Amino acid sequence: MKNSTSLSTILQLMMPNETIVPLMQELGYVDVARKFTVYDLFLFLAEAAFQQWGGYRDGEQRMGLSGLRPVDHSTLSKKAKSVPFALFKRLFELMVERCNRSTRRKLGIPRELLLVDSTKITVGRGRLPWAPLKGERAGIKLHVALIADENNLHKVTETTGNSHDFKSSAEVIDNRFIVVADRAYGKHRRFDEYLEQQQYFVIRLRDNTRFQAKKPRERKQPLAEPLEQDFTCQLGQGHRLSKHRFRVVILKDPKGKPVILATNLHWHSAERIADIYKKRWQIEVFFRWIKQHLNIPTLFGTTPNAVYGQLYTALLVYVVLKFLFDHGNAVVHWCARMTFADFDRLFTIQTLPPEWKVYLENIHTFL
């Protein structure tokens, strides 16, 4: 094996050029370029995310050193504008499907937790005039569903930054999981739909939520701090009153502020409900990680195709890195195993232990 293994080399093993052809036919896109194809753009965006390049001009100087087909920055920009971002979204979904097979096989009862939230990427209004926010800012959102503990991406969709999280929640949730989310997803009418669809959830409510016909749940032992209340009720009032009764667990955060949780899980203890919600913090850590390590805040282009194509490719890179880390740790000797942070750092500078290099050299045998 060579002294360095670029990400693009691994991507060509995991997702060869032949993968893109049927997707282009599905979307009705014809790639007429000979010098710089859609697949070349895909590899460029992946390396740009992984190596945190500063833009098309910066990437122009670095492409050759990374084993990519060199072109000028204007060609990169034009190509990114013309290729529909739905193509990169489908590539991302294919990679998630391939890398999460083991998760889907073992999914069952008790159901796993699906953490749902969004992250916003903002720039100056002149950069993205089609996605205006308040004042002189513009931005877009990525709405993400992350499998708890495993930190595997499950579903992602995109909107402009002024779109409410609630509107996109239906596109990322999955009733095979228990959905865990923050206050932006706490709509009473949606809770009724979840109950009728057998979608289990633990979602935080707003502090001013009204409770109707409260009935305390029976307990063998009194609630201990930070838990305060555990009861069932109808949520809201007037035309916003929920049709069904839901369980409400109230606790205090470390600063003494109330945390009000609504759920349709009745067989778990209040302590377990609180523990389930605490896992939501994992998605915040995930957002911080991808912004720090995959160059997501640095948007190269200004059109929807360029912006979303870059972001979906960056998320695909995360899926690949997580797959390599999980399976690499499983096949190497215990003394060569490492944390995900160490793996990312060492893989970036190409100083992985010999056991890991052997694994990467034979990556095709694990797909």
mmCIF file of C-alpha atoms in Angstrom:
data_model
loop_
_atom_site.group_PDB
_atom_site.id
_atom_site.type_symbol
_atom_site.label_atom_id
_atom_site.label_comp_id
_atom_site.label_asym_id
_atom_site.label_seq_id
_atom_site.Cartn_x
_atom_site.Cartn_y
_atom_site.Cartn_z
ATOM 1 C CA MET A 1 0.000 0.000 0.000
ATOM 2 C CA LYS A 2 1.213 3.533 -0.676
ATOM 3 C CA ASN A 3 2.293 5.773 2.193
ATOM 4 C CA SER A 4 -0.879 7.851 1.852
ATOM 5 C CA THR A 5 -4.453 6.844 1.139
ATOM 6 C CA SER A 6 -6.627 9.700 -0.089
ATOM 7 C CA LEU A 7 -10.327 9.800 0.614
ATOM 8 C CA SER A 8 -11.078 9.879 -3.112
ATOM 9 C CA THR A 9 -9.263 6.557 -3.546
ATOM 10 C CA ILE A 10 -11.524 4.917 -0.968
ATOM 11 C CA LEU A 11 -14.635 6.574 -2.442
ATOM 12 C CA GLN A 12 -13.826 5.115 -5.852
ATOM 13 C CA LEU A 13 -13.841 1.654 -4.260
ATOM 14 C CA MET A 14 -17.032 2.218 -2.270
ATOM 15 C CA MET A 15 -18.958 4.205 -4.899
ATOM 16 C CA PRO A 16 -17.475 3.832 -8.402
ATOM 17 C CA ASN A 17 -18.372 5.948 -11.401
ATOM 18 C CA GLU A 18 -20.934 3.376 -12.526
ATOM 19 C CA THR A 19 -23.064 4.280 -9.496
ATOM 20 C CA ILE A 20 -23.780 7.762 -10.841
ATOM 21 C CA VAL A 21 -24.933 6.781 -14.333
ATOM 22 C CA PRO A 22 -28.401 5.392 -13.398
ATOM 23 C CA LEU A 23 -28.946 8.308 -11.016
ATOM 24 C CA MET A 24 -28.341 10.807 -13.814
ATOM 25 C CA GLN A 25 -30.787 8.903 -16.010
ATOM 26 C CA GLU A 26 -33.330 8.919 -13.173
ATOM 27 C CA LEU A 27 -33.029 12.709 -12.838
ATOM 28 C CA GLY A 28 -32.927 13.332 -16.582
ATOM 29 C CA TYR A 29 -29.502 14.978 -16.410
ATOM 30 C CA VAL A 30 -27.073 14.533 -19.304
ATOM 31 C CA ASP A 31 -23.382 15.064 -18.591
ATOM 32 C CA VAL A 32 -21.860 16.384 -21.827
ATOM 33 C CA ALA A 33 -18.471 17.225 -20.326
ATOM 34 C CA ARG A 34 -15.434 15.163 -21.223
ATOM 35 C CA LYS A 35 -12.693 16.958 -19.323
ATOM 36 C CA PHE A 36 -14.438 17.325 -15.965
ATOM 37 C CA THR A 37 -17.390 15.005 -15.355
ATOM 38 C CA VAL A 38 -20.019 14.830 -12.618
ATOM 39 C CA TYR A 39 -17.995 12.089 -10.957
ATOM 40 C CA ASP A 40 -14.921 14.340 -10.953
ATOM 41 C CA LEU A 41 -16.989 17.056 -9.250
ATOM 42 C CA PHE A 42 -18.201 14.534 -6.663
ATOM 43 C CA LEU A 43 -14.619 13.524 -5.797
ATOM 44 C CA PHE A 44 -13.572 17.188 -5.659
ATOM 45 C CA LEU A 45 -16.357 18.119 -3.234
ATOM 46 C CA ALA A 46 -15.543 15.117 -1.053
ATOM 47 C CA GLU A 47 -11.860 16.002 -0.813
ATOM 48 C CA ALA A 48 -12.725 19.679 -0.282
ATOM 49 C CA ALA A 49 -14.880 18.749 2.709
ATOM 50 C CA PHE A 50 -12.371 16.292 4.140
ATOM 51 C CA GLN A 51 -9.310 18.534 3.709
ATOM 52 C CA GLN A 52 -11.281 21.744 4.456
ATOM 53 C CA TRP A 53 -10.334 23.636 1.335
ATOM 54 C CA GLY A 54 -11.219 27.322 1.255
ATOM 55 C CA GLY A 55 -13.158 27.427 -2.027
ATOM 56 C CA TYR A 56 -12.923 26.748 -5.734
ATOM 57 C CA ARG A 57 -9.735 28.807 -6.159
ATOM 58 C CA ASP A 58 -8.065 27.087 -3.218
ATOM 59 C CA GLY A 59 -9.161 23.691 -4.507
ATOM 60 C CA GLU A 60 -7.745 24.478 -7.943
ATOM 61 C CA GLN A 61 -4.273 24.639 -6.369
ATOM 62 C CA ARG A 62 -4.690 21.419 -4.386
ATOM 63 C CA MET A 63 -6.507 19.041 -6.734
ATOM 64 C CA GLY A 64 -3.435 17.642 -8.427
ATOM 65 C CA LEU A 65 -1.733 16.848 -5.119
ATOM 66 C CA SER A 66 -4.799 14.857 -4.072
ATOM 67 C CA GLY A 67 -4.831 12.725 -7.198
ATOM 68 C CA LEU A 68 -7.808 14.520 -8.764
ATOM 69 C CA ARG A 69 -8.134 15.671 -12.363
ATOM 70 C CA PRO A 70 -6.996 19.347 -12.297
ATOM 71 C CA VAL A 71 -9.202 22.074 -13.787
ATOM 72 C CA ASP A 72 -9.506 25.821 -13.230
ATOM 73 C CA HIS A 73 -11.824 27.338 -10.635
ATOM 74 C CA SER A 74 -14.275 28.691 -13.228
ATOM 75 C CA THR A 75 -14.891 25.159 -14.527
ATOM 76 C CA LEU A 76 -15.518 23.976 -10.974
ATOM 77 C CA SER A 77 -17.999 26.771 -10.367
ATOM 78 C CA LYS A 78 -19.916 26.232 -13.613
ATOM 79 C CA LYS A 79 -20.125 22.497 -13.038
ATOM 80 C CA ALA A 80 -21.381 22.889 -9.480
ATOM 81 C CA LYS A 81 -24.130 25.255 -10.686
ATOM 82 C CA SER A 82 -25.320 22.927 -13.446
ATOM 83 C CA VAL A 83 -25.450 19.553 -11.672
ATOM 84 C CA PRO A 84 -28.768 19.116 -9.781
ATOM 85 C CA PHE A 85 -28.107 18.741 -6.067
ATOM 86 C CA ALA A 86 -30.678 15.918 -5.995
ATOM 87 C CA LEU A 87 -27.942 13.759 -7.531
ATOM 88 C CA PHE A 88 -25.653 14.281 -4.540
ATOM 89 C CA LYS A 89 -28.588 13.750 -2.189
ATOM 90 C CA ARG A 90 -29.266 10.377 -3.808
ATOM 91 C CA LEU A 91 -25.571 9.460 -3.540
ATOM 92 C CA PHE A 92 -25.718 10.345 0.150
ATOM 93 C CA GLU A 93 -28.836 8.206 0.638
ATOM 94 C CA LEU A 94 -27.209 5.271 -1.158
ATOM 95 C CA MET A 95 -24.156 5.523 1.067
ATOM 96 C CA VAL A 96 -26.325 5.671 4.195
ATOM 97 C CA GLU A 97 -28.245 2.616 2.987
ATOM 98 C CA ARG A 98 -25.046 0.696 2.321
ATOM 99 C CA CYS A 99 -23.271 1.627 5.533
ATOM 100 C CA ASN A 100 -26.274 1.247 7.872
ATOM 101 C CA ARG A 101 -27.345 -2.263 6.868
ATOM 102 C CA SER A 102 -26.370 -3.766 10.212
ATOM 103 C CA THR A 103 -28.443 -1.135 12.016
ATOM 104 C CA ARG A 104 -31.558 -1.925 10.017
ATOM 105 C CA ARG A 105 -31.167 -5.676 10.580
ATOM 106 C CA LYS A 106 -31.080 -5.401 14.350
ATOM 107 C CA LEU A 107 -33.775 -2.724 14.604
ATOM 108 C CA GLY A 108 -36.704 -3.889 16.712
ATOM 109 C CA ILE A 109 -38.099 -3.810 20.232
ATOM 110 C CA PRO A 110 -36.995 -2.092 22.317
ATOM 111 C CA ARG A 111 -36.850 0.529 19.594
ATOM 112 C CA GLU A 112 -33.757 2.611 19.071
ATOM 113 C CA LEU A 113 -33.724 6.360 19.536
ATOM 114 C CA LEU A 114 -33.824 8.723 16.572
ATOM 115 C CA LEU A 115 -32.538 12.204 17.395
ATOM 116 C CA VAL A 116 -34.148 14.888 15.219
ATOM 117 C CA ASP A 117 -33.003 18.500 14.894
ATOM 118 C CA SER A 118 -31.730 21.063 12.390
ATOM 119 C CA THR A 119 -28.622 23.158 11.954
ATOM 120 C CA LYS A 120 -28.387 26.494 10.178
ATOM 121 C CA ILE A 121 -25.539 27.726 7.969
ATOM 122 C CA THR A 122 -25.600 31.506 7.516
ATOM 123 C CA VAL A 123 -23.758 33.890 5.187
ATOM 124 C CA GLY A 124 -24.170 37.445 3.970
ATOM 125 C CA ARG A 125 -27.405 38.184 2.103
ATOM 126 C CA GLY A 126 -25.553 38.922 -1.102
ATOM 127 C CA ARG A 127 -24.195 35.369 -1.195
ATOM 128 C CA LEU A 128 -27.574 33.617 -1.117
ATOM 129 C CA PRO A 129 -30.273 36.077 -2.246
ATOM 130 C CA TRP A 130 -32.715 33.148 -2.685
ATOM 131 C CA ALA A 131 -32.494 32.254 1.032
ATOM 132 C CA PRO A 132 -32.942 35.555 2.937
ATOM 133 C CA LEU A 133 -33.096 35.775 6.726
ATOM 134 C CA LYS A 134 -33.671 38.766 8.976
ATOM 135 C CA GLY A 135 -31.420 41.764 8.413
ATOM 136 C CA GLU A 136 -28.472 41.358 6.096
ATOM 137 C CA ARG A 137 -28.099 37.608 6.578
ATOM 138 C CA ALA A 138 -29.053 34.633 4.442
ATOM 139 C CA GLY A 139 -28.857 30.946 5.163
ATOM 140 C CA ILE A 140 -30.054 27.391 4.722
ATOM 141 C CA LYS A 141 -30.972 24.558 7.067
ATOM 142 C CA LEU A 142 -30.140 20.882 7.167
ATOM 143 C CA HIS A 143 -32.796 18.826 8.961
ATOM 144 C CA VAL A 144 -31.161 15.693 10.336
ATOM 145 C CA ALA A 145 -32.229 12.397 11.919
ATOM 146 C CA LEU A 146 -29.360 10.714 13.779
ATOM 147 C CA ILE A 147 -29.427 7.257 15.372
ATOM 148 C CA ALA A 148 -28.528 7.698 19.048
ATOM 149 C CA ASP A 149 -25.375 6.122 20.533
ATOM 150 C CA GLU A 150 -24.243 4.840 17.116
ATOM 151 C CA ASN A 151 -24.175 8.397 15.683
ATOM 152 C CA ASN A 152 -25.176 7.060 12.272
ATOM 153 C CA LEU A 153 -27.045 9.367 9.920
ATOM 154 C CA HIS A 154 -30.505 8.088 9.043
ATOM 155 C CA LYS A 155 -32.272 10.807 7.024
ATOM 156 C CA VAL A 156 -31.509 14.376 5.951
ATOM 157 C CA THR A 157 -33.475 17.012 4.084
ATOM 158 C CA GLU A 158 -32.777 20.642 3.208
ATOM 159 C CA THR A 159 -34.673 23.950 3.361
ATOM 160 C CA THR A 160 -33.928 27.649 3.402
ATOM 161 C CA GLY A 161 -33.066 29.104 6.796
ATOM 162 C CA ASN A 162 -36.443 30.752 7.415
ATOM 163 C CA SER A 163 -38.368 27.459 7.190
ATOM 164 C CA HIS A 164 -39.713 26.175 10.519
ATOM 165 C CA ASP A 165 -38.336 22.848 11.726
ATOM 166 C CA PHE A 166 -41.837 21.487 12.265
ATOM 167 C CA LYS A 167 -42.645 21.648 8.534
ATOM 168 C CA SER A 168 -39.777 19.308 7.655
ATOM 169 C CA SER A 169 -40.112 16.868 10.555
ATOM 170 C CA ALA A 170 -42.287 14.435 8.582
ATOM 171 C CA GLU A 171 -39.466 13.934 6.065
ATOM 172 C CA VAL A 172 -36.876 12.756 8.598
ATOM 173 C CA ILE A 173 -38.816 10.774 11.228
ATOM 174 C CA ASP A 174 -39.341 7.011 11.068
ATOM 175 C CA ASN A 175 -41.889 5.053 13.103
ATOM 176 C CA ARG A 176 -39.445 2.189 13.586
ATOM 177 C CA PHE A 177 -37.645 4.456 16.063
ATOM 178 C CA ILE A 178 -38.489 6.478 19.151
ATOM 179 C CA VAL A 179 -38.193 10.117 18.058
ATOM 180 C CA VAL A 180 -36.386 12.458 20.462
ATOM 181 C CA ALA A 181 -36.603 16.174 19.693
ATOM 182 C CA ASP A 182 -36.620 19.688 21.135
ATOM 183 C CA ARG A 183 -39.387 22.280 21.494
ATOM 184 C CA ALA A 184 -39.542 23.202 17.802
ATOM 185 C CA TYR A 185 -41.193 19.825 17.117
ATOM 186 C CA GLY A 186 -43.733 20.011 19.965
ATOM 187 C CA LYS A 187 -47.020 20.521 18.106
ATOM 188 C CA HIS A 188 -50.099 19.020 19.794
ATOM 189 C CA ARG A 189 -51.858 18.066 16.577
ATOM 190 C CA ARG A 190 -48.738 16.201 15.471
ATOM 191 C CA PHE A 191 -48.710 14.285 18.775
ATOM 192 C CA ASP A 192 -52.221 13.019 17.986
ATOM 193 C CA GLU A 193 -51.001 11.892 14.561
ATOM 194 C CA TYR A 194 -47.986 10.155 16.116
ATOM 195 C CA LEU A 195 -50.227 8.224 18.483
ATOM 196 C CA GLU A 196 -52.506 7.110 15.659
ATOM 197 C CA GLN A 197 -49.500 6.134 13.511
ATOM 198 C CA GLN A 198 -47.806 4.251 16.391
ATOM 199 C CA GLN A 199 -44.888 6.654 16.278
ATOM 200 C CA TYR A 200 -43.288 6.739 19.718
ATOM 201 C CA PHE A 201 -41.669 9.987 20.839
ATOM 202 C CA VAL A 202 -40.087 11.978 23.647
ATOM 203 C CA ILE A 203 -40.353 15.679 22.766
ATOM 204 C CA ARG A 204 -39.808 18.754 24.893
ATOM 205 C CA LEU A 205 -42.743 21.149 25.319
ATOM 206 C CA ARG A 206 -42.737 24.905 25.643
ATOM 207 C CA ASP A 207 -42.755 26.236 29.178
ATOM 208 C CA ASN A 208 -46.190 27.880 28.711
ATOM 209 C CA THR A 209 -47.964 24.676 27.648
ATOM 210 C CA ARG A 210 -51.378 24.229 29.310
ATOM 211 C CA PHE A 211 -52.389 20.874 30.795
ATOM 212 C CA GLN A 212 -56.018 19.705 30.976
ATOM 213 C CA ALA A 213 -57.457 16.980 33.271
ATOM 214 C CA LYS A 214 -54.146 16.080 34.904
ATOM 215 C CA LYS A 215 -53.924 12.643 36.478
ATOM 216 C CA PRO A 216 -50.747 11.690 38.440
ATOM 217 C CA ARG A 217 -49.204 8.332 37.577
ATOM 218 C CA GLU A 218 -48.901 5.787 40.330
ATOM 219 C CA ARG A 219 -45.397 5.156 41.667
ATOM 220 C CA LYS A 220 -43.986 2.799 44.268
ATOM 221 C CA GLN A 221 -41.371 5.384 45.293
ATOM 222 C CA PRO A 222 -41.504 9.198 45.265
ATOM 223 C CA LEU A 223 -39.773 11.121 42.500
ATOM 224 C CA ALA A 224 -36.172 12.095 43.205
ATOM 225 C CA GLU A 225 -34.370 15.168 41.924
ATOM 226 C CA PRO A 226 -34.197 16.443 39.255
ATOM 227 C CA LEU A 227 -37.620 14.876 38.502
ATOM 228 C CA GLU A 228 -40.633 16.824 39.766
ATOM 229 C CA GLN A 229 -43.834 15.495 38.172
ATOM 230 C CA ASP A 230 -45.091 12.509 36.192
ATOM 231 C CA PHE A 231 -48.718 12.607 35.024
ATOM 232 C CA THR A 232 -51.058 12.130 32.068
ATOM 233 C CA CYS A 233 -53.244 14.846 30.539
ATOM 234 C CA GLN A 234 -54.505 16.504 27.405
ATOM 235 C CA LEU A 235 -52.230 19.176 26.010
ATOM 236 C CA GLY A 236 -53.164 22.759 25.106
ATOM 237 C CA GLN A 237 -56.518 24.461 25.243
ATOM 238 C CA GLY A 238 -59.341 25.595 22.958
ATOM 239 C CA HIS A 239 -58.897 24.621 19.316
ATOM 240 C CA ARG A 240 -55.320 23.547 20.070
ATOM 241 C CA LEU A 241 -56.375 20.958 22.648
ATOM 242 C CA SER A 242 -55.031 17.503 21.828
ATOM 243 C CA LYS A 243 -57.588 14.761 21.145
ATOM 244 C CA HIS A 244 -55.673 12.162 23.147
ATOM 245 C CA ARG A 245 -54.054 12.048 26.558
ATOM 246 C CA PHE A 246 -50.279 12.012 26.777
ATOM 247 C CA ARG A 247 -47.755 11.434 29.471
ATOM 248 C CA VAL A 248 -45.836 14.466 30.782
ATOM 249 C CA VAL A 249 -42.585 14.264 32.754
ATOM 250 C CA ILE A 250 -41.259 17.484 34.300
ATOM 251 C CA LEU A 251 -37.705 17.860 35.586
ATOM 252 C CA LYS A 252 -35.190 20.639 36.167
ATOM 253 C CA ASP A 253 -32.004 21.228 34.205
ATOM 254 C CA PRO A 254 -28.675 21.953 35.976
ATOM 255 C CA LYS A 255 -29.563 25.676 36.045
ATOM 256 C CA GLY A 256 -32.874 25.019 37.785
ATOM 257 C CA LYS A 257 -35.051 25.751 34.739
ATOM 258 C CA PRO A 258 -38.002 23.424 33.987
ATOM 259 C CA VAL A 259 -37.755 20.821 31.239
ATOM 260 C CA ILE A 260 -41.225 19.593 30.230
ATOM 261 C CA LEU A 261 -41.306 16.360 28.230
ATOM 262 C CA ALA A 262 -44.292 14.892 26.407
ATOM 263 C CA THR A 263 -44.304 11.229 25.415
ATOM 264 C CA ASN A 264 -46.524 8.296 24.532
ATOM 265 C CA LEU A 265 -44.149 5.830 26.245
ATOM 266 C CA HIS A 266 -46.046 4.504 29.233
ATOM 267 C CA TRP A 267 -44.015 1.417 30.107
ATOM 268 C CA HIS A 268 -40.772 3.280 30.926
ATOM 269 C CA SER A 269 -40.066 4.916 34.273
ATOM 270 C CA ALA A 270 -39.885 8.701 34.550
ATOM 271 C CA GLU A 271 -36.143 8.331 35.155
ATOM 272 C CA ARG A 272 -35.804 6.442 31.889
ATOM 273 C CA ILE A 273 -37.785 9.109 29.996
ATOM 274 C CA ALA A 274 -35.407 11.761 31.343
ATOM 275 C CA ASP A 275 -32.388 9.673 30.298
ATOM 276 C CA ILE A 276 -33.839 9.254 26.801
ATOM 277 C CA TYR A 277 -34.180 13.016 26.365
ATOM 278 C CA LYS A 278 -30.624 13.615 27.610
ATOM 279 C CA LYS A 279 -29.362 11.652 24.612
ATOM 280 C CA ARG A 280 -30.626 14.459 22.381
ATOM 281 C CA TRP A 281 -27.392 16.282 23.148
ATOM 282 C CA GLN A 282 -25.586 13.829 20.869
ATOM 283 C CA ILE A 283 -27.020 15.525 17.786
ATOM 284 C CA GLU A 284 -25.694 18.897 18.985
ATOM 285 C CA VAL A 285 -22.243 17.328 19.289
ATOM 286 C CA PHE A 286 -22.663 15.900 15.780
ATOM 287 C CA PHE A 287 -23.506 19.344 14.339
ATOM 288 C CA ARG A 288 -20.472 20.862 16.028
ATOM 289 C CA TRP A 289 -18.224 18.082 14.696
ATOM 290 C CA ILE A 290 -19.280 18.339 11.044
ATOM 291 C CA LYS A 291 -18.946 22.131 11.133
ATOM 292 C CA GLN A 292 -15.452 21.908 12.590
ATOM 293 C CA HIS A 293 -14.147 19.006 10.488
ATOM 294 C CA LEU A 294 -16.063 18.920 7.185
ATOM 295 C CA ASN A 295 -15.891 22.557 6.122
ATOM 296 C CA ILE A 296 -19.672 22.945 6.161
ATOM 297 C CA PRO A 297 -19.782 26.653 7.162
ATOM 298 C CA THR A 298 -17.621 27.521 4.116
ATOM 299 C CA LEU A 299 -20.036 27.532 1.194
ATOM 300 C CA PHE A 300 -18.219 27.586 -2.147
ATOM 301 C CA GLY A 301 -21.088 28.437 -4.486
ATOM 302 C CA THR A 302 -24.110 30.734 -4.449
ATOM 303 C CA THR A 303 -26.819 28.692 -6.215
ATOM 304 C CA PRO A 304 -29.004 25.965 -4.653
ATOM 305 C CA ASN A 305 -27.295 23.268 -6.721
ATOM 306 C CA ALA A 306 -23.814 24.378 -5.668
ATOM 307 C CA VAL A 307 -24.709 24.868 -1.988
ATOM 308 C CA TYR A 308 -26.755 21.737 -1.368
ATOM 309 C CA GLY A 309 -24.516 19.600 -3.569
ATOM 310 C CA GLN A 310 -21.527 20.586 -1.438
ATOM 311 C CA LEU A 311 -23.362 19.934 1.833
ATOM 312 C CA TYR A 312 -24.729 16.519 0.861
ATOM 313 C CA THR A 313 -21.285 15.451 -0.302
ATOM 314 C CA ALA A 314 -19.820 16.577 3.029
ATOM 315 C CA LEU A 315 -22.422 14.488 4.879
ATOM 316 C CA LEU A 316 -21.563 11.540 2.649
ATOM 317 C CA VAL A 317 -17.929 11.951 3.730
ATOM 318 C CA TYR A 318 -19.057 11.723 7.350
ATOM 319 C CA VAL A 319 -20.920 8.477 6.591
ATOM 320 C CA VAL A 320 -17.808 7.022 4.930
ATOM 321 C CA LEU A 321 -15.511 8.024 7.795
ATOM 322 C CA LYS A 322 -17.911 6.589 10.372
ATOM 323 C CA PHE A 323 -18.184 3.350 8.399
ATOM 324 C CA LEU A 324 -14.400 3.017 8.123
ATOM 325 C CA PHE A 325 -13.998 3.746 11.821
ATOM 326 C CA ASP A 326 -16.654 1.264 12.990
ATOM 327 C CA HIS A 327 -15.536 -1.605 10.782
ATOM 328 C CA GLY A 328 -11.835 -0.832 11.087
ATOM 329 C CA ASN A 329 -11.976 -1.006 14.875
ATOM 330 C CA ALA A 330 -13.766 -4.340 14.577
ATOM 331 C CA VAL A 331 -11.052 -6.019 12.471
ATOM 332 C CA VAL A 332 -7.816 -4.566 13.849
ATOM 333 C CA HIS A 333 -6.048 -5.692 17.011
ATOM 334 C CA TRP A 334 -7.380 -4.136 20.212
ATOM 335 C CA CYS A 335 -4.149 -2.168 20.748
ATOM 336 C CA ALA A 336 -4.655 -0.380 17.400
ATOM 337 C CA ARG A 337 -8.238 0.657 18.137
ATOM 338 C CA MET A 338 -8.895 4.349 18.612
ATOM 339 C CA THR A 339 -11.603 6.932 19.178
ATOM 340 C CA PHE A 340 -13.408 8.504 16.232
ATOM 341 C CA ALA A 341 -11.618 11.809 16.899
ATOM 342 C CA ASP A 342 -8.199 10.104 16.826
ATOM 343 C CA PHE A 343 -9.109 8.197 13.676
ATOM 344 C CA ASP A 344 -10.180 11.375 11.877
ATOM 345 C CA ARG A 345 -7.023 13.220 12.921
ATOM 346 C CA LEU A 346 -4.630 10.408 11.996
ATOM 347 C CA PHE A 347 -6.405 9.579 8.733
ATOM 348 C CA THR A 348 -6.183 13.246 7.736
ATOM 349 C CA ILE A 349 -2.399 13.310 8.164
ATOM 350 C CA GLN A 350 -1.986 9.761 6.836
ATOM 351 C CA THR A 351 -0.180 8.280 9.879
ATOM 352 C CA LEU A 352 -2.552 5.416 10.693
ATOM 353 C CA PRO A 353 -1.127 2.316 12.417
ATOM 354 C CA PRO A 354 -0.128 -0.569 10.079
ATOM 355 C CA GLU A 355 -3.201 -2.595 11.067
ATOM 356 C CA TRP A 356 -5.471 0.195 9.839
ATOM 357 C CA LYS A 357 -3.553 0.555 6.574
ATOM 358 C CA VAL A 358 -4.083 -3.142 5.847
ATOM 359 C CA TYR A 359 -7.794 -2.696 6.494
ATOM 360 C CA LEU A 360 -8.064 0.316 4.162
ATOM 361 C CA GLU A 361 -6.154 -1.557 1.484
ATOM 362 C CA ASN A 362 -8.798 -4.302 1.582
ATOM 363 C CA ILE A 363 -11.840 -2.093 2.128
ATOM 364 C CA HIS A 364 -13.705 -3.602 -0.826
ATOM 365 C CA THR A 365 -13.960 -6.932 1.046
ATOM 366 C CA PHE A 366 -16.097 -5.291 3.758
ATOM 367 C CA LEU A 367 -18.689 -3.668 1.480
#
